[in-house]
mmCIF file of C-alpha atoms in Angstrom:
data_model
loop_
_atom_site.group_PDB
_atom_site.id
_atom_site.type_symbol
_atom_site.label_atom_id
_atom_site.label_comp_id
_atom_site.label_asym_id
_atom_site.label_seq_id
_atom_site.Cartn_x
_atom_site.Cartn_y
_atom_site.Cartn_z
ATOM 1 C CA MET L 1 58.407 12.398 -58.777
ATOM 2 C CA LEU L 2 57.366 8.732 -56.828
ATOM 3 C CA GLY L 3 58.515 10.003 -53.898
ATOM 4 C CA THR L 4 57.841 13.315 -54.011
ATOM 5 C CA SER L 5 54.666 12.576 -54.886
ATOM 6 C CA PHE L 6 54.300 10.131 -51.843
ATOM 7 C CA ALA L 7 55.915 12.973 -49.480
ATOM 8 C CA PHE L 8 53.484 16.109 -50.632
ATOM 9 C CA ALA L 9 50.260 13.910 -50.543
ATOM 10 C CA GLN L 10 51.891 13.011 -46.948
ATOM 11 C CA CYS L 11 52.397 16.937 -45.998
ATOM 12 C CA LEU L 12 48.630 17.326 -47.377
ATOM 13 C CA THR L 13 47.003 15.050 -44.994
ATOM 14 C CA LEU L 14 48.908 15.746 -42.184
ATOM 15 C CA LEU L 15 46.861 19.051 -41.570
ATOM 16 C CA LEU L 16 43.279 17.009 -41.920
ATOM 17 C CA THR L 17 44.236 13.721 -40.029
ATOM 18 C CA PRO L 18 44.259 15.078 -36.464
ATOM 19 C CA LYS L 19 40.767 16.783 -37.008
ATOM 20 C CA VAL L 20 39.296 13.534 -38.472
ATOM 21 C CA ALA L 21 40.589 11.383 -35.297
ATOM 22 C CA ASP L 22 39.439 13.669 -32.918
ATOM 23 C CA ARG L 23 36.259 13.672 -34.418
ATOM 24 C CA PHE L 24 35.657 10.170 -35.439
ATOM 25 C CA GLY L 25 37.584 8.836 -33.098
ATOM 26 C CA ARG L 26 41.650 6.753 -33.448
ATOM 27 C CA LYS L 27 39.905 3.624 -34.210
ATOM 28 C CA TRP L 28 38.472 3.998 -37.214
ATOM 29 C CA VAL L 29 40.932 6.443 -38.817
ATOM 30 C CA PHE L 30 43.531 3.917 -38.203
ATOM 31 C CA LYS L 31 41.592 0.699 -39.740
ATOM 32 C CA VAL L 32 40.921 2.447 -42.441
ATOM 33 C CA THR L 33 44.199 4.145 -43.539
ATOM 34 C CA ARG L 34 45.506 0.435 -42.328
ATOM 35 C CA VAL L 35 42.755 -1.413 -44.915
ATOM 36 C CA LEU L 36 43.809 0.772 -47.610
ATOM 37 C CA ASP L 37 47.432 0.445 -46.837
ATOM 38 C CA CYS L 38 47.242 -3.177 -47.766
ATOM 39 C CA ILE L 39 45.535 -2.242 -50.737
ATOM 40 C CA LEU L 40 48.095 -0.206 -52.165
ATOM 41 C CA TYR L 41 51.008 -2.180 -51.015
ATOM 42 C CA THR L 42 49.314 -5.104 -52.951
ATOM 43 C CA LEU L 43 48.650 -2.636 -56.372
ATOM 44 C CA ILE L 44 52.558 -1.759 -55.835
ATOM 45 C CA ILE L 45 53.414 -5.222 -56.044
ATOM 46 C CA VAL L 46 51.356 -7.056 -58.567
ATOM 47 C CA SER L 47 51.849 -3.373 -60.911
ATOM 48 C CA ASP L 48 54.495 -2.547 -63.182
ATOM 49 C CA SER L 49 52.627 0.442 -64.640
ATOM 50 C CA TYR L 50 54.230 3.640 -63.708
ATOM 51 C CA ALA L 51 51.142 5.781 -63.660
ATOM 52 C CA VAL L 52 49.098 3.167 -61.607
ATOM 53 C CA ASN L 53 52.419 3.171 -58.612
ATOM 54 C CA LEU L 54 51.926 7.150 -58.838
ATOM 55 C CA ILE L 55 48.562 7.031 -57.816
ATOM 56 C CA ALA L 56 49.150 4.689 -55.357
ATOM 57 C CA LEU L 57 52.278 6.488 -54.273
ATOM 58 C CA ILE L 58 50.164 8.922 -53.539
ATOM 59 C CA GLY L 59 47.333 7.425 -51.949
ATOM 60 C CA LEU L 60 50.036 5.457 -49.983
ATOM 61 C CA GLY L 61 51.569 9.624 -48.775
ATOM 62 C CA LEU L 62 47.723 10.179 -47.753
ATOM 63 C CA THR L 63 46.906 7.476 -45.692
ATOM 64 C CA THR L 64 50.731 7.757 -43.538
ATOM 65 C CA PRO L 65 49.527 10.356 -41.005
ATOM 66 C CA GLY L 66 46.672 7.931 -40.404
ATOM 67 C CA ARG L 67 48.728 5.182 -39.323
ATOM 68 C CA LEU L 68 51.508 7.116 -37.973
ATOM 69 C CA ASN L 69 50.640 9.685 -35.928
ATOM 70 C CA VAL L 70 47.037 8.138 -35.423
ATOM 71 C CA GLY L 71 47.981 4.547 -35.071
ATOM 72 C CA VAL L 72 50.934 4.883 -32.571
ATOM 73 C CA PRO L 73 49.218 6.340 -30.075
ATOM 74 C CA TYR L 74 46.141 4.283 -30.167
ATOM 75 C CA MET L 75 48.164 1.271 -30.014
ATOM 76 C CA ASN L 76 49.781 2.453 -26.706
ATOM 77 C CA GLU L 77 46.702 2.626 -25.521
ATOM 78 C CA TRP L 78 45.968 -0.614 -25.092
ATOM 79 C CA PHE L 79 48.633 -2.026 -23.639
ATOM 80 C CA PRO L 80 50.135 -1.372 -20.455
ATOM 81 C CA ARG L 81 53.386 1.106 -20.201
ATOM 82 C CA LYS L 82 56.306 -2.154 -19.462
ATOM 83 C CA LYS L 83 55.099 -3.343 -22.853
ATOM 84 C CA GLN L 84 54.928 -0.475 -25.270
ATOM 85 C CA THR L 85 58.276 -0.227 -26.147
ATOM 86 C CA ILE L 86 58.287 -3.707 -27.544
ATOM 87 C CA VAL L 87 55.046 -3.260 -29.096
ATOM 88 C CA GLN L 88 55.862 -0.664 -31.330
ATOM 89 C CA VAL L 89 59.619 -2.612 -31.938
ATOM 90 C CA VAL L 90 57.407 -5.528 -33.181
ATOM 91 C CA ARG L 91 55.523 -2.973 -35.322
ATOM 92 C CA LEU L 92 58.314 -1.222 -36.945
ATOM 93 C CA MET L 93 59.339 -4.500 -37.833
ATOM 94 C CA GLU L 94 56.354 -5.236 -40.047
#
C-alpha cells in the first residue's frame, strides 16, 4: 500500500506540474517541492505510525514531479554545459 500510494500520487501530479511550472516559474515550484520533501522525509524518519507514513509517502509522491521534472531542467540552466553531468550526478547522490 505504501509504494502504491506513492506511485499513484506521483501519476496524478504529473498531469499538473508542467502547467504550474509554466505559469508560476520553475524556481518556485522547485523550491516549494524541495521544502516539502525535507519536511516529509523528516516525518518519515521520526514517525513509527503506519498512517503517518502513508500520508507522508502520498505527499512525497505529489512532490516528486516538481523535484524531478521541473528541477532537473531548472538546475541545468544554472550551470555551463561542461558541468551539467557532474552536477546531476552529485544531485542524484544526495
